[in-house]
Every structure is written in C-alpha cells, then in structure tokens.
Short mmCIF file of C-alpha atoms and ligand atoms in Angstrom, two decimals:
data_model
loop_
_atom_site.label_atom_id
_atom_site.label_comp_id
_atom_site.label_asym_id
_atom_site.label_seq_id
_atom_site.Cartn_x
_atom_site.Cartn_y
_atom_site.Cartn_z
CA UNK A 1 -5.16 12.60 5.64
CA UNK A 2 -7.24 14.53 8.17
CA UNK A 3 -8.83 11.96 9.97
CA UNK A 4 -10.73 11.42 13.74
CA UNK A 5 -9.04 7.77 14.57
CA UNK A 6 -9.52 8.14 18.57
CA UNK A 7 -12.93 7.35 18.58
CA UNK A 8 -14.84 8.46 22.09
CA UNK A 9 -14.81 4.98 23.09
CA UNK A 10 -10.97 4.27 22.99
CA UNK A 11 -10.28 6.79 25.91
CA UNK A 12 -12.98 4.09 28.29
CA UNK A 13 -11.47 1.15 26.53
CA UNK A 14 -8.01 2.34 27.63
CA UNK A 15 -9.33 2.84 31.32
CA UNK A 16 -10.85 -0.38 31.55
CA UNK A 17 -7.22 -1.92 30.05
CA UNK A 18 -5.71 -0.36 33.25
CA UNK A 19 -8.59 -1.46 35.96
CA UNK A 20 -8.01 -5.04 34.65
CA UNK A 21 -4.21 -5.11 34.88
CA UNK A 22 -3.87 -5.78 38.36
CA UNK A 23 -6.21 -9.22 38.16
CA UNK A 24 -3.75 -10.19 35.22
CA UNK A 25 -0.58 -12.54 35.54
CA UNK A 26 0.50 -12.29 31.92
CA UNK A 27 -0.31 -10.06 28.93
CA UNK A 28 -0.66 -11.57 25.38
CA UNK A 29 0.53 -8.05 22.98
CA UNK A 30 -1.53 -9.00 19.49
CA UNK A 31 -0.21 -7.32 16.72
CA UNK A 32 -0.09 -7.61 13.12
CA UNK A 33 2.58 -9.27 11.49
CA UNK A 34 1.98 -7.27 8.17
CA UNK A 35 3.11 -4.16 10.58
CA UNK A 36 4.94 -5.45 13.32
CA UNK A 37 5.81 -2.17 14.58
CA UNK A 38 3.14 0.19 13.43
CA UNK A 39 0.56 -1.94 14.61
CA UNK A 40 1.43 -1.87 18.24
CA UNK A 41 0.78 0.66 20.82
CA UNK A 42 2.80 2.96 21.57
CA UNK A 43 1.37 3.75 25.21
CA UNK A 44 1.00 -0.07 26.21
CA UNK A 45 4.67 -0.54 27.96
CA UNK A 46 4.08 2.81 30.34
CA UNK A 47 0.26 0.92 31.12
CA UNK A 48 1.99 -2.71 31.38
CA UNK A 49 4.82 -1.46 33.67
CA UNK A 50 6.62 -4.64 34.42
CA UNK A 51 4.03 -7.10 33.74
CA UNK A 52 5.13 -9.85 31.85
CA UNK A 53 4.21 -10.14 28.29
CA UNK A 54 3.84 -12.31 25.12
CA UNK A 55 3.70 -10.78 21.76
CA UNK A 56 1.88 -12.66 18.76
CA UNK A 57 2.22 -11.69 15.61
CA UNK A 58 -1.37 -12.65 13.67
CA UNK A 59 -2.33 -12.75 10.60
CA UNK A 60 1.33 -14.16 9.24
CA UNK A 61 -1.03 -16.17 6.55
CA UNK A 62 -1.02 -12.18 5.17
CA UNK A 63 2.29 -11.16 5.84
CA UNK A 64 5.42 -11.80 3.66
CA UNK A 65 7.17 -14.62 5.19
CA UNK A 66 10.95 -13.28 4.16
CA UNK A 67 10.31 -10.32 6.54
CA UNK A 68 8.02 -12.24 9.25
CA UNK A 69 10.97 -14.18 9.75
CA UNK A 70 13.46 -11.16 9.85
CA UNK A 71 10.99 -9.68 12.40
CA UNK A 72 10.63 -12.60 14.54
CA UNK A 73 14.83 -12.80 14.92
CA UNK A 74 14.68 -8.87 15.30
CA UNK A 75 11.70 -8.33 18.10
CA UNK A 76 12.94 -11.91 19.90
CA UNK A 77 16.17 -9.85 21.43
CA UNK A 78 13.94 -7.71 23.12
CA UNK A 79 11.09 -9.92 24.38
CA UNK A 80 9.46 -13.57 23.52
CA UNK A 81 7.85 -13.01 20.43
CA UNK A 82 5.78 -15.48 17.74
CA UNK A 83 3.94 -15.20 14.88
CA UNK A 84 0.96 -17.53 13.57
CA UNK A 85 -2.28 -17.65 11.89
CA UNK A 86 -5.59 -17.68 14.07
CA UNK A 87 -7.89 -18.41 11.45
CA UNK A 88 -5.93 -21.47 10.11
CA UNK A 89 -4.72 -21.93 13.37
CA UNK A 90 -1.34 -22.20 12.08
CA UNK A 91 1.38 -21.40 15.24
CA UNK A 92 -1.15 -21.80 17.47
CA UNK A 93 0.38 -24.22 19.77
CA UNK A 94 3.19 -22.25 20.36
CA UNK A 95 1.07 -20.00 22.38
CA UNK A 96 0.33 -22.24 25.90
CA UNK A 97 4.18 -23.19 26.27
CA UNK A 98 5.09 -19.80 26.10
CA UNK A 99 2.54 -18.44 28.25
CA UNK A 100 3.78 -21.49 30.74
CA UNK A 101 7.47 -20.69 30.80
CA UNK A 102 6.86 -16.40 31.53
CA UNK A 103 4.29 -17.09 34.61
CA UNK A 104 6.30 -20.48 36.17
CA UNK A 105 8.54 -17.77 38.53
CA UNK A 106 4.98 -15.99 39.63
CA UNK A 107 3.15 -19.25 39.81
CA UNK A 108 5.68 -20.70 42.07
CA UNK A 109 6.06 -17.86 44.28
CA UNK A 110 2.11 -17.77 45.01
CA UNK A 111 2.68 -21.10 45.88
CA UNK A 112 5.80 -20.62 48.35
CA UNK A 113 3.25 -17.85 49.92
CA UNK A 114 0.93 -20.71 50.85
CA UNK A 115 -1.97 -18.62 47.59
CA UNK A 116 -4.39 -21.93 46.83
CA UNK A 117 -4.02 -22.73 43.15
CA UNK A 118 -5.21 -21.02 40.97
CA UNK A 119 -5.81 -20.17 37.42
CA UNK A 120 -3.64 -18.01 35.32
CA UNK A 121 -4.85 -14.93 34.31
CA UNK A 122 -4.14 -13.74 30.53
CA UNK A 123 -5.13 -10.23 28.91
CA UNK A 124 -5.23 -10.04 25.15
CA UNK A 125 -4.43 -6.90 23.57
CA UNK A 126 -3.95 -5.04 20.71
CA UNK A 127 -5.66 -2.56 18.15
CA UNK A 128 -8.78 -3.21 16.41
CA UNK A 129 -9.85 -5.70 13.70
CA UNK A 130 -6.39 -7.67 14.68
CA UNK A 131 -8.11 -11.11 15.83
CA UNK A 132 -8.15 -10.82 19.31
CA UNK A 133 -11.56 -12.61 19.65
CA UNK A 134 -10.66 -14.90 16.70
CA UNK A 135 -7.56 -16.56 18.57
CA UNK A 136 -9.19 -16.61 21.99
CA UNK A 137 -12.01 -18.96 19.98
CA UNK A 138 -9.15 -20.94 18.15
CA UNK A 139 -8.44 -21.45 21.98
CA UNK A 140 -11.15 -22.68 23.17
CA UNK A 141 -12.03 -24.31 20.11
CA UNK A 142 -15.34 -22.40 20.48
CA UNK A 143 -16.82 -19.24 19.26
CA UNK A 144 -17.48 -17.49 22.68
CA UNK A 145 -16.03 -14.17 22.00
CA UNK A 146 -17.46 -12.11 18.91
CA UNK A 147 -15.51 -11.48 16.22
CA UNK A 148 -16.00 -9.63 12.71
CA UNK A 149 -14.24 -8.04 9.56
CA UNK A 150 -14.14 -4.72 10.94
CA UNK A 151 -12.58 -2.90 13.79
CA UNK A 152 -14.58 -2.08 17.23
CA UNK A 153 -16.74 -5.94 17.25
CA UNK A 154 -15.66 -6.46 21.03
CA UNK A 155 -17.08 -3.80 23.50
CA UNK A 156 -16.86 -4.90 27.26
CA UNK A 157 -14.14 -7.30 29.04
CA UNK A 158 -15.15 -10.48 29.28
CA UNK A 159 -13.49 -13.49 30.59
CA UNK A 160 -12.97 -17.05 29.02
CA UNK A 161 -11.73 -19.88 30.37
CA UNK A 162 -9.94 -22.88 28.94
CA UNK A 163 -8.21 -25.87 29.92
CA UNK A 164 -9.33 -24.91 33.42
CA UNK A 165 -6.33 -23.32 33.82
CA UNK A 166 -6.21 -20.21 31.88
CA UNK A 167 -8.45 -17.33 32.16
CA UNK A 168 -8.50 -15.20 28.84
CA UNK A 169 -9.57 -11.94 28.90
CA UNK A 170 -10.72 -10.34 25.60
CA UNK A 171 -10.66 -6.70 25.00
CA UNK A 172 -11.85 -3.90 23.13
CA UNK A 173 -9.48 -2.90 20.44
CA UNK A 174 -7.40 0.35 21.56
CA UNK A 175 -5.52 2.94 19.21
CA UNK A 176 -3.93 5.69 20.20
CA UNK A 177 -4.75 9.75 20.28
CA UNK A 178 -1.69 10.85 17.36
CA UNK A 179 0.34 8.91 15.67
CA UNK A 180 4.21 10.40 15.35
CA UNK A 181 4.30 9.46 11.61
CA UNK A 182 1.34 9.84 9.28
CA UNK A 183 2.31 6.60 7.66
CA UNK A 184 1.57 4.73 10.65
CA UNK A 185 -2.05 5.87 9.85
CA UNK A 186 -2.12 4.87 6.21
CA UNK A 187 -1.19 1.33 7.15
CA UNK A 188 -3.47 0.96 9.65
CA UNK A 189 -6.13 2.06 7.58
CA UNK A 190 -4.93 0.02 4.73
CA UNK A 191 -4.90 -3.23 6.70
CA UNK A 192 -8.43 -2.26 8.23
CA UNK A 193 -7.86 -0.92 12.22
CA UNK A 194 -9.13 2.13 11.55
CA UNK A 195 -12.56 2.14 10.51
CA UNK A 196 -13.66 3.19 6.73
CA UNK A 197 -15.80 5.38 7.76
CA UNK A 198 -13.76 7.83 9.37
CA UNK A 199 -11.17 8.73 6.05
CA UNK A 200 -11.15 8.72 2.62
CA UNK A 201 -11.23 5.69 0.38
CA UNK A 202 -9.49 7.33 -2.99
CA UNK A 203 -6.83 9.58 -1.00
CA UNK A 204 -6.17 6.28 1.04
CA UNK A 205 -6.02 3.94 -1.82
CA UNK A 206 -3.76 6.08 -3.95
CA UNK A 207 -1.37 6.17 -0.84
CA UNK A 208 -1.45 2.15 -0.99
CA UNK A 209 -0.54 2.24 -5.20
CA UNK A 210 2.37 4.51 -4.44
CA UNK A 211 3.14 2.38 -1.37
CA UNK A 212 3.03 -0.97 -3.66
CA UNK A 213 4.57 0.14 -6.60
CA UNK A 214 8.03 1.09 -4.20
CA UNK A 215 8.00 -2.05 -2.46
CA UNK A 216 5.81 -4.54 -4.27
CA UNK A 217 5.66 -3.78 -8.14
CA UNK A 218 4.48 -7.11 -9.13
CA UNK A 219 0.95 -6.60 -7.71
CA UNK A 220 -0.27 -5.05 -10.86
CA UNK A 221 -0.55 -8.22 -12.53
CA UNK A 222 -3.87 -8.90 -10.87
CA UNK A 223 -5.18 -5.85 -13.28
CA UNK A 224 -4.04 -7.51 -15.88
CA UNK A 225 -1.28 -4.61 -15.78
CA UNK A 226 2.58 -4.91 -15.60
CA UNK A 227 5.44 -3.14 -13.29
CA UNK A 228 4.05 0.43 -14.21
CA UNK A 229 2.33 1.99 -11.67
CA UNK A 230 -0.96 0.86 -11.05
CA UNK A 231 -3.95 3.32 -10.97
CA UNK A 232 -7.61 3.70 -9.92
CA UNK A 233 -8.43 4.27 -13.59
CA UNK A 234 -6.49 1.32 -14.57
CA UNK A 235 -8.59 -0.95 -11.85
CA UNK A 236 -11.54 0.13 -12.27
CA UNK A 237 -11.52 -0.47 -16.65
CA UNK A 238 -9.68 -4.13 -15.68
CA UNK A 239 -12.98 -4.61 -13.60
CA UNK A 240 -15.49 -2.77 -15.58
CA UNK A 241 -16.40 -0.58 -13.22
CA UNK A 242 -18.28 2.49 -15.05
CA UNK A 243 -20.54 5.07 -14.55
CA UNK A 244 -23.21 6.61 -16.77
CA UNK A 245 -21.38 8.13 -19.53
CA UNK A 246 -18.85 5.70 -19.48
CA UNK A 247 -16.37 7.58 -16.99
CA UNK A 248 -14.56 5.33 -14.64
CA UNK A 249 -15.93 4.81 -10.95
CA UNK A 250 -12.68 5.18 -9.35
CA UNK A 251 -14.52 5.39 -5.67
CA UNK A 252 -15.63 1.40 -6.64
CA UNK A 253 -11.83 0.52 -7.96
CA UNK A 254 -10.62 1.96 -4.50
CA UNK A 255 -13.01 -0.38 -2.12
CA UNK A 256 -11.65 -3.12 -4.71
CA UNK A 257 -8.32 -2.81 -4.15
CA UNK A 258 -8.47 -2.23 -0.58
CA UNK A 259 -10.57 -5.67 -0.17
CA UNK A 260 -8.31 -7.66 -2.39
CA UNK A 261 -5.59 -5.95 -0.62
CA UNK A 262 -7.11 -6.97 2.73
CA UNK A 263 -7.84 -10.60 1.82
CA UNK A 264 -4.57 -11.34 0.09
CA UNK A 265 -5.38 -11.36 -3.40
CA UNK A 266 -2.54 -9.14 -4.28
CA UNK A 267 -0.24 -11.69 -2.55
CA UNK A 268 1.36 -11.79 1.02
CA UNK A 269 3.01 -8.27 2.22
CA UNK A 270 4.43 -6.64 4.72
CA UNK A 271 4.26 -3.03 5.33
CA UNK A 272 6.38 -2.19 8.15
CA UNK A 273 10.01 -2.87 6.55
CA UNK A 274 13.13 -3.13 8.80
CA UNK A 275 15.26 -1.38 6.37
CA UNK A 276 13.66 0.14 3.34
CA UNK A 277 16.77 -0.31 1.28
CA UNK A 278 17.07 -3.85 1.46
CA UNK A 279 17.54 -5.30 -1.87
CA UNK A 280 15.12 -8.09 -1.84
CA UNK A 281 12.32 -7.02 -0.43
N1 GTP B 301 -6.34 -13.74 7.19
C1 GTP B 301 -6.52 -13.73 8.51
N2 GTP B 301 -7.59 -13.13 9.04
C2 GTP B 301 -7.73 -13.12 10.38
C3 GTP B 301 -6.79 -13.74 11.25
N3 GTP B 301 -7.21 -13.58 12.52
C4 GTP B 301 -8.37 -12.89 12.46
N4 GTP B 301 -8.69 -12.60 11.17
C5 GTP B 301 -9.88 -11.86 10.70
O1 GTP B 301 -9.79 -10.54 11.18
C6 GTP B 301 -11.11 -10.01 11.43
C7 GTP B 301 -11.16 -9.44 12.83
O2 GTP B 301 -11.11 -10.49 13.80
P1 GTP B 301 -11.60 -10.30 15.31
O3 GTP B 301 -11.19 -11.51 16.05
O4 GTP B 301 -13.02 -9.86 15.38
O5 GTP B 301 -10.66 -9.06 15.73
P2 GTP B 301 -10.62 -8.29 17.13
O6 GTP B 301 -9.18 -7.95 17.37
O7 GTP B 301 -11.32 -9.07 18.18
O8 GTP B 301 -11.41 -6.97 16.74
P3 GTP B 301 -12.17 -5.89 17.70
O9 GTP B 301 -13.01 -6.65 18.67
O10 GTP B 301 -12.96 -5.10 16.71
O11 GTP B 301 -11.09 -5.07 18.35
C8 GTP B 301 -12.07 -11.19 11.20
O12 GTP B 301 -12.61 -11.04 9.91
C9 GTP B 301 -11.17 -12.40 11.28
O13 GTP B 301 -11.65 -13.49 10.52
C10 GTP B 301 -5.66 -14.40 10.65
O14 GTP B 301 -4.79 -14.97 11.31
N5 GTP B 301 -5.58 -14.35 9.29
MG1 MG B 302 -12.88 -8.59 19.36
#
C-alpha cells in the first residue's frame, strides 16, 4: 500500500505540540484501545521528555474486552494507564483522580516556591479520528471542542477549562512520517486515522478479510456466511450490491465492510495482539 499518510499539516501540528509543552503540567497520551500499540506515536516520548503522562485507552466500547484487559495489566508496568469509552462515557471518572495523583509532587512544589495557585495544565494527544475532542466535551459536559467521524476535525490549539481547575488543551491529530511495519498502516487505516482519501478502499479491505479471518473467523456471519473466508464478492451479493450487467460492485462491499467494521457491527476487536499465538484470541 503506497500511500501519502504525513499530510503537510502534521509536520506544523507536530511544532505546535512542542511550543505548547512547556505551558503543560501533565500530558493525557489518547490512544486506541483496538491498537494499543500501533495507535500511539512513536516520536511522542523523545517530544514529552520527562513530562508526566496519562495514557487512555478510548474507544474500549470497540475493542475486545479479553485483550483490553490483558493490555491494561501489560502497559500499567510501564506507566498509569486506563481504558474507557468517551462517547458512553464509560471510565470516564477514572480520568480526574489520575490526573490528581501524577501532578500532586509538581503542584506542591509550586506551592513551597511561594507560585500563586493555579490551574493545572493538561495536553491531549494522540493520532487522528481517536476522540480527543469527544472526551474533552464528555469533560466539560459541553460540546466546545469540534469533533467528527473522520480524522483532521481539530486544526488549532485551543484551551478549555473545567472545574476551574483544569485547563485542557485539545490538539490536532498527529501521525508520523514512516511507519516501521506496513501493518501499522493497515490498522490505522482500517480503524479510520488515516484518511480514505489518501489509499485504496479494495486493496485495504481485502487486507482487513485476511486480517479477520486469522484472528476473528466468526465475523462472516454478518454476510450471512460461515468460518470460510469472507470476500468482497461474497459482501457485496449478501447486500445486493450490483452493477449494470449484474457484476458485483466490490468498491461498494469494501466501504461496507469498513463502516460496519468501524461502528462495531462485526463485533468488538482488537487488532494489536500481545502474542499472536495465543489460543483464545
Ligand atoms: N465508538 C466510539 N466512538 C468514539 C469514541 N470516542 C470518539 N468516538 C468517535 O470518533 C470520532 C472522532 O472523534 P473526535 O473527538 O472528533 O476525534 P479527534 O481525536 O478529536 O479527531 P481529530 O480532531 O480529527 O484529530 C467521532 O465520530 C466520535 O463520535 C468512543 O469512545 N467510542
Ligand atoms: Mg479533534
């Protein structure tokens, strides 16, 4: 898959990531618990140095909950991790007593230094189309920052506030220039980071029916088909989609798989496995 996923803005997103750094006390690390690895950036530890961080794993209404779990005891021996839902705002509360316990030391130091009070400065982070804006509203129980199914909605910084005494800072989505292992491209395609305009729908979609049938057979049943492998043919007759002359429109059964794929129709999965072998998964 040949495609341009470093769009022209990334390289000024990234910039503006490192400008607002310094005004930050704490840095919330979004990523996707469907890809708990591949969806994080690779460059963000060398640009957070030793700033202190909370990673969130969204989306876990999406993700398989066997391996969200095995993720969460995995990821938690290297740094305070936690995984919720911000559009059911499921695991949400977890968030502010985290945040509380990793900026007490800092906090309290200011304060030894005679610094007046102030509020605590948060950066949210992460790639694209990953609900940045989505759990900074399930925050503030608003709808300040803009959100939207695809990736590259939020532009500029901007700063919320809530409880008076957090400032959130929303971000523009940021990928990175190459990715070591093509996979990590497929999946983020698959899950919707990388925009569909930029690759191919069939050539990505056929990737995803190999992917499944390894590691998630039983999808086929929403065609109506059983553990043999699924195909874009085989989609597109279960859904009738045709063209003139009766031939099947197999770029039509690709955007319908990738949607129901998206949304969770073909059940709750995780991509990024911790061991591939695992018997269960
Ligand atoms: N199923 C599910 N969807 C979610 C969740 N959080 C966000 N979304 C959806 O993901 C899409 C992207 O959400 P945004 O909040 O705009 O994502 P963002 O990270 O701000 O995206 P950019 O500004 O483009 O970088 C929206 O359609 C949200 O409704 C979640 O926990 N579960
Ligand atoms: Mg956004």
């Amino acid at each position: 898959m040949n495609i341009q996923w470093y769009p022209g803005h990334m390289a000024k997103t990234k910039r503006l990531l490192a400008e607002q750094l310094r005004w930050v006390d704490v840095v919330i690390e979004l990523g996707d618990a469907r890809l708990p690895v591949s969806s994080r950036n690779p460059l963000l530890p060398q640009l957070l140095g030793s700033k202190s961080k909370l990673l969130i794993l969204n989306k876990s209404d999406l993700a398989d909950p066997l391996w969200t779990n095995r993720w969460l005891t995995e990821l938690r021996k290297v740094s305070p991790v936690i995984a919720l839902s911000a559009t059911r705002g499921e695991g949400v509360s977890q968030i502010m007593p985290n945040l509380n316990r990793l900026v007490t030391a800092k906090m309290d130091s200011l304060k030894a230094k005679g610094v007046r009070s102030r509020t605590i400065r948060v950066m949210v982070a992460g790639i694209p189309n990953i609900g940045k804006s989505t759990l900074i509203n399930q925050l503030t129980g608003g709808a300040q920052a803009k959100t939207g199914n695809k990736p590259g909605v939020t532009r500029g910084n901007q700063w919320i506030r809530i409880h008076d005494r957090f400032d959130l800072l929303d971000t523009p989505g940021l990928l990175w220039p190459k990715f070591d292992d093509q996979e990590v491209g497929y999946k983020l395609a698959a899950v919707g980071s990388i925009s569909d305009d930029i690759f191919d729908l069939q050539e990505l979609s056929a990737w995803l029916l190999d992917w499944l049938y390894l590691h998630y057979p039983q999808t086929g049943q929403r065609y109506n088909l059983g553990i043999e492998k699924i195909t874009l043919e085989a989609i597109g007759r279960a859904r009738g989609c045709l063209l003139q002359g009766g031939r099947i429109d197999t770029l039509k059964a690709a955007q319908i798989l990738l949607r129901e794929f998206r949304q969770g129709n073909l059940g709750r999965i995780t991509m990024d496995l911790l061991e591939p072998g695992l018997p269960d998964n």
